[in-house]
Short mmCIF file of C-alpha atoms in Angstrom, two decimals:
data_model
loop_
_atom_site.label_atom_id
_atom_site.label_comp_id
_atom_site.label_asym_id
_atom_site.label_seq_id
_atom_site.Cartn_x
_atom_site.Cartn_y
_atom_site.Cartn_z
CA UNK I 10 19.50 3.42 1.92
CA UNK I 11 16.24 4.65 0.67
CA UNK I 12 15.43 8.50 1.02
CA UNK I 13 11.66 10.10 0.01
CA UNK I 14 12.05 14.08 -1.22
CA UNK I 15 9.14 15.94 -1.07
CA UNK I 16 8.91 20.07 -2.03
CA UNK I 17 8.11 22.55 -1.29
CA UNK I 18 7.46 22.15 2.13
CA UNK I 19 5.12 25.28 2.24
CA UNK I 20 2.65 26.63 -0.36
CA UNK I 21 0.78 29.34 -0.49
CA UNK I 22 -1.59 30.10 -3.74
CA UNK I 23 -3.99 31.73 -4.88
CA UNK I 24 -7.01 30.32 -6.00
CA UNK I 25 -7.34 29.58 -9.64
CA UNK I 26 -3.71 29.50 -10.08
CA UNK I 27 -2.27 25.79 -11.03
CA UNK I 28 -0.34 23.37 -8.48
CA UNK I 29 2.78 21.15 -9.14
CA UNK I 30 4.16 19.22 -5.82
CA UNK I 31 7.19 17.17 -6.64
CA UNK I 32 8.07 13.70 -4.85
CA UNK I 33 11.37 11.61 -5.45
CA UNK I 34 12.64 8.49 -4.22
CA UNK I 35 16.25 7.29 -4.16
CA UNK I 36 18.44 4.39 -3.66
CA UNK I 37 14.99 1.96 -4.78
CA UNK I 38 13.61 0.77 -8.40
CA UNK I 39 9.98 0.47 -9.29
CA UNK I 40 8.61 1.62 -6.00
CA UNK I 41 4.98 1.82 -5.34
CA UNK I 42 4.40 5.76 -5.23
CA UNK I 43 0.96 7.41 -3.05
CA UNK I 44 -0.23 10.85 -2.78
CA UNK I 45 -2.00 11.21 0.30
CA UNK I 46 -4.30 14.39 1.58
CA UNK I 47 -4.28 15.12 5.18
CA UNK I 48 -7.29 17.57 6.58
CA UNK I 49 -7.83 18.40 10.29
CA UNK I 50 -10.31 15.85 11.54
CA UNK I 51 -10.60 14.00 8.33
CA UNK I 52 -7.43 11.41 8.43
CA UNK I 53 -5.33 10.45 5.64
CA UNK I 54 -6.87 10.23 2.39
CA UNK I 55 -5.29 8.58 -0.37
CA UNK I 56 -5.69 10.55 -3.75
CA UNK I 57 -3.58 8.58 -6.23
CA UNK I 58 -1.43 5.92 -5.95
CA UNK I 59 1.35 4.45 -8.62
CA UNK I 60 2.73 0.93 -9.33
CA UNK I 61 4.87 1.55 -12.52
CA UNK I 62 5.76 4.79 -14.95
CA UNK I 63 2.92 6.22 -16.60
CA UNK I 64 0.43 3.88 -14.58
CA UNK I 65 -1.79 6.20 -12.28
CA UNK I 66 -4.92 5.02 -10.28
CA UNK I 67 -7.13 7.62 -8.96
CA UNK I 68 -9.07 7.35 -6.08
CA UNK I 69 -10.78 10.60 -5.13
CA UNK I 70 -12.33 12.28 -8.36
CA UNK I 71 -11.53 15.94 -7.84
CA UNK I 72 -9.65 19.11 -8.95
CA UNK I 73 -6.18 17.18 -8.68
CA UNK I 74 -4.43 14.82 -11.56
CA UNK I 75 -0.81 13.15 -11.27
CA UNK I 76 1.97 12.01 -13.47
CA UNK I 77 4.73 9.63 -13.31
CA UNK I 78 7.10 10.41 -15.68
CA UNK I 79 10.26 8.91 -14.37
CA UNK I 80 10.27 5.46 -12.35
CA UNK I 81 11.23 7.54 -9.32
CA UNK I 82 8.88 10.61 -9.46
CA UNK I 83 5.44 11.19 -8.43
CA UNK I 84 4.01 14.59 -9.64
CA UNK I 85 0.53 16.29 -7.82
CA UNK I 86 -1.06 18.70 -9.83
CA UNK I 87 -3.95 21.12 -10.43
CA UNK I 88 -4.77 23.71 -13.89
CA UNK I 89 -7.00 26.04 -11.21
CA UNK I 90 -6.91 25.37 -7.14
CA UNK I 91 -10.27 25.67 -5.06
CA UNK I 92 -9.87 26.63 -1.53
CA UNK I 93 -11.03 23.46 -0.65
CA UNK I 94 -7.53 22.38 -1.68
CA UNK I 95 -6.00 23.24 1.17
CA UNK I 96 -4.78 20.56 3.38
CA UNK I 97 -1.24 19.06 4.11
CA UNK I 98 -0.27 16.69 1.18
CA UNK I 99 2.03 13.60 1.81
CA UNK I 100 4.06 11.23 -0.82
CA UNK I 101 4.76 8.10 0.00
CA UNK I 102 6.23 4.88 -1.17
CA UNK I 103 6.64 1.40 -0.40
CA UNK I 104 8.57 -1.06 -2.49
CA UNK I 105 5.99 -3.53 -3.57
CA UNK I 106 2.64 -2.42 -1.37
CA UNK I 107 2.67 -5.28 0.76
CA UNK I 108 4.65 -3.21 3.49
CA UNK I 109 4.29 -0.08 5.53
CA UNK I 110 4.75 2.85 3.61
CA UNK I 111 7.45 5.43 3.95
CA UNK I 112 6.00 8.97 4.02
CA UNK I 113 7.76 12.26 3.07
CA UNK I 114 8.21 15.38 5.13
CA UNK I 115 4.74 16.62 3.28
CA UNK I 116 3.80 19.78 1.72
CA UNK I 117 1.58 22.14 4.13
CA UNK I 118 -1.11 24.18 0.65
CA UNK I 119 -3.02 27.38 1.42
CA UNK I 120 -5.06 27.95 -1.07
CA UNK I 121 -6.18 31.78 -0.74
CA UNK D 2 -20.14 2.18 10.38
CA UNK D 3 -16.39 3.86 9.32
CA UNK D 4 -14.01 0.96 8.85
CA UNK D 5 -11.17 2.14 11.41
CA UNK D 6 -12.17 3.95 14.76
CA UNK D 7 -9.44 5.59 16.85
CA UNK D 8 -10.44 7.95 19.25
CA UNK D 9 -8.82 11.64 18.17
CA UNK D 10 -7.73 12.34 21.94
CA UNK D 11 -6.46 14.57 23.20
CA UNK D 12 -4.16 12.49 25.66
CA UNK D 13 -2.29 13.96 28.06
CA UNK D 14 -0.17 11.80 30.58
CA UNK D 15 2.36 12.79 32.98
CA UNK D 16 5.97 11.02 32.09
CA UNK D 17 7.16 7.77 33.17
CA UNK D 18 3.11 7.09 32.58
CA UNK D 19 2.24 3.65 30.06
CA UNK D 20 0.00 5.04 27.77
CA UNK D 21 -2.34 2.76 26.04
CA UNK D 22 -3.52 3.84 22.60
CA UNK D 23 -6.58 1.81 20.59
CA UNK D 24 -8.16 1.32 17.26
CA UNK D 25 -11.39 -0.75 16.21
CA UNK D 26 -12.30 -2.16 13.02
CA UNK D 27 -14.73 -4.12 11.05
CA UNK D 28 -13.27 -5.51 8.13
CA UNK D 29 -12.59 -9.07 8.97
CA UNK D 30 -10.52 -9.15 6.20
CA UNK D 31 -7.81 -6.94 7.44
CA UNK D 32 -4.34 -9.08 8.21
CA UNK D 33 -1.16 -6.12 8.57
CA UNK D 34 -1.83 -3.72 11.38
CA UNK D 35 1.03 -0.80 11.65
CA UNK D 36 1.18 1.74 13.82
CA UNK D 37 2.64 5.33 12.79
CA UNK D 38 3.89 8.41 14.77
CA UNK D 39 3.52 12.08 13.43
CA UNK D 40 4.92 14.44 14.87
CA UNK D 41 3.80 17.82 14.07
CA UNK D 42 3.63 19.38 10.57
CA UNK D 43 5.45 16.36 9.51
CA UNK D 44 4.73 13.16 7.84
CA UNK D 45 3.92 9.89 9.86
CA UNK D 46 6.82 7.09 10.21
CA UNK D 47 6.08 3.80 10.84
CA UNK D 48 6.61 2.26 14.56
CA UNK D 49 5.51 -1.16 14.33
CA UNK D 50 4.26 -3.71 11.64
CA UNK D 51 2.27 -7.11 12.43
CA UNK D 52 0.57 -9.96 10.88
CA UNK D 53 -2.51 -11.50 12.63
CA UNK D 54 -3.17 -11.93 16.53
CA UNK D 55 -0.25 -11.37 18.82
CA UNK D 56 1.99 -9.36 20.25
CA UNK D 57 5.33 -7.54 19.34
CA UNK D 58 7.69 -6.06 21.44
CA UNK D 59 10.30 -3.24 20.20
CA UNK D 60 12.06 -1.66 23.09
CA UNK D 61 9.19 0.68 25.17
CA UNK D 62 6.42 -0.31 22.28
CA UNK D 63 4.22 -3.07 22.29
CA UNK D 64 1.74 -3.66 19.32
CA UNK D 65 -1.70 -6.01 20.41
CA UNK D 66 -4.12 -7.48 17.59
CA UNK D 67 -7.31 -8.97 19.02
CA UNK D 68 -8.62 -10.25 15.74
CA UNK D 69 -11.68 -11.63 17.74
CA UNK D 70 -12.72 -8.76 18.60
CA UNK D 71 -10.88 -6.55 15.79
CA UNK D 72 -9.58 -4.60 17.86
CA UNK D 73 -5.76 -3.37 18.28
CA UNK D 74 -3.57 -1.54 20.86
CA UNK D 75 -0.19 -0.23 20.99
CA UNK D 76 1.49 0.42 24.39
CA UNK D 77 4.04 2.52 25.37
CA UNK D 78 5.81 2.19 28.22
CA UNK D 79 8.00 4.78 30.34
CA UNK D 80 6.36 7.64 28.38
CA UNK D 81 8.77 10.59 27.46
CA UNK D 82 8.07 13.92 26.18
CA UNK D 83 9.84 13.29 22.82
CA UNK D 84 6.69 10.39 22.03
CA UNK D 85 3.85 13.68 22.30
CA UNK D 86 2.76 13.19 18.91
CA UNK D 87 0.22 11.70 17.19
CA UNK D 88 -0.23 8.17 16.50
CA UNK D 89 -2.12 6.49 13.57
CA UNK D 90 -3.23 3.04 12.91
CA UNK D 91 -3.58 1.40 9.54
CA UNK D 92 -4.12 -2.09 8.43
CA UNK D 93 -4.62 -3.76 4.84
CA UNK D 94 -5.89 -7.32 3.77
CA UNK D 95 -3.81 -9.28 2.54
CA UNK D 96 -4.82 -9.53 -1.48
CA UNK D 97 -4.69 -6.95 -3.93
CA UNK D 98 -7.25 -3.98 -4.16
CA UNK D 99 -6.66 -4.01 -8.07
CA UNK D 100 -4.29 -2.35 -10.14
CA UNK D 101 -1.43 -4.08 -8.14
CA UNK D 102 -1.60 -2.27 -4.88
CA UNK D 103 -1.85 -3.57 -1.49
CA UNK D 104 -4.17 -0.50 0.10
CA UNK D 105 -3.59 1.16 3.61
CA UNK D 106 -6.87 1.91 5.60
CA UNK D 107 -5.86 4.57 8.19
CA UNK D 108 -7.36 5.72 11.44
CA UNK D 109 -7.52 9.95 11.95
CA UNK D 110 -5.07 9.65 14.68
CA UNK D 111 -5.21 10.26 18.49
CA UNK D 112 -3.17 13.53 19.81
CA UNK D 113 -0.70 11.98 22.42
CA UNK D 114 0.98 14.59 25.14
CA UNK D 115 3.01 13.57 27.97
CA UNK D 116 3.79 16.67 30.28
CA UNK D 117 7.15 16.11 31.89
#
């Protein structure tokens, strides 16, 4: 069966100080990967999203970039963090897009 | 005019209660509705996936899509304690949104609590 990993599953940063949140799915090939931001009375917002290694589509121009350097890995990251960072970040994945997604447990970022 | 209205709650109902939970929209294009539960500090997990008008039963939930009026429901019947959570719609059209990805538009969720 197919199992999402997402860490760590609490942050806490200062500001300026660079981000890396890890995502990994198992037991699928060639998934459809998301990063999603989720903000108290703001919803889900999707911030990248993945069909294939290497291939990243942005959505949200901001202080964030990610990677996908392995067919199975979706990377979030930031060189400096803003306090408007903070928020509770969810991966997800779905095998070709055309379904519901499967979220991760999500990684709760203060940004201090 | 935000693409997906769902109203944020909170909704408290006493147990054994059917609870009746709602989202609008106004892209006629939209085809997929799902619903997803989140329960707190974790990530949502999908309940219920349909295609066009209709209903669909599974066990105490029951997903509605009005397309007429573009407006969907889910129900849930014999409320517990262990469904307090909070419940998102999303739906998608059904063609790409370029770059190869079928794209989820999400509602921000209404709080559901049922007080035993």
């Amino acid at each position: 069966s197919q199992t999402i990993h997402q860490w760590p599953a609490t942050l806490v940063q200062p500001v300026g100080s660079p981000l890396s949140l890890e995502c990994t799915v198992e037991g699928t090939s060639n998934p459809n990967l998301y990063w999603y931001r989720q903000a108290a009375g703001r919803g889900l917002q999707l911030l990248f999203y993945s069909v294939g290694i290497g291939q990243i589509s942005s959505e949200v121009p901001q202080n964030l970039s990610a990677s996908r350097p392995q067919d199975r890995q979706f990377i979030l990251s930031s060189k400096k963090l803003l306090l408007s960072d903070s928020g509770f970040y969810l991966c997800a994945w779905s095998p070709t897009g055309a379904e519901g997604y499967t979220f991760g447990s999500g990684t709760r970022l203060t940004v201090v | 005019q935000k693409e997906v209205e769902q109203d944020p709650g909170p909704l408290s109902v006493p147990e054994g209660a059917i609870v009746s939970l709602n989202c609008t929209y106004s892209n006629s294009a939209f085809q997929y509705f799902m619903w997803y539960r989140q329960y707190s500090r974790k990530g949502p997990e999908l309940l219920m996936y349909t295609y066009s008008s209709g209903n669909k039963e599974d066990g105490r939930f029951t997903a509605q899509v009005d397309k007429s009026s573009k407006y969907i429901s889910l129900f849930i019947r014999d409320s517990q304690p262990s469904d307090s959570a909070t419940y998102l719609c999303a739906m998608r059209s059904s063609g790409y949104s370029g770059a190869g990805s079928y794209q989820l538009t999400f509602g921000k969720g209404t709080k559901l609590s049922v007080i035993p």
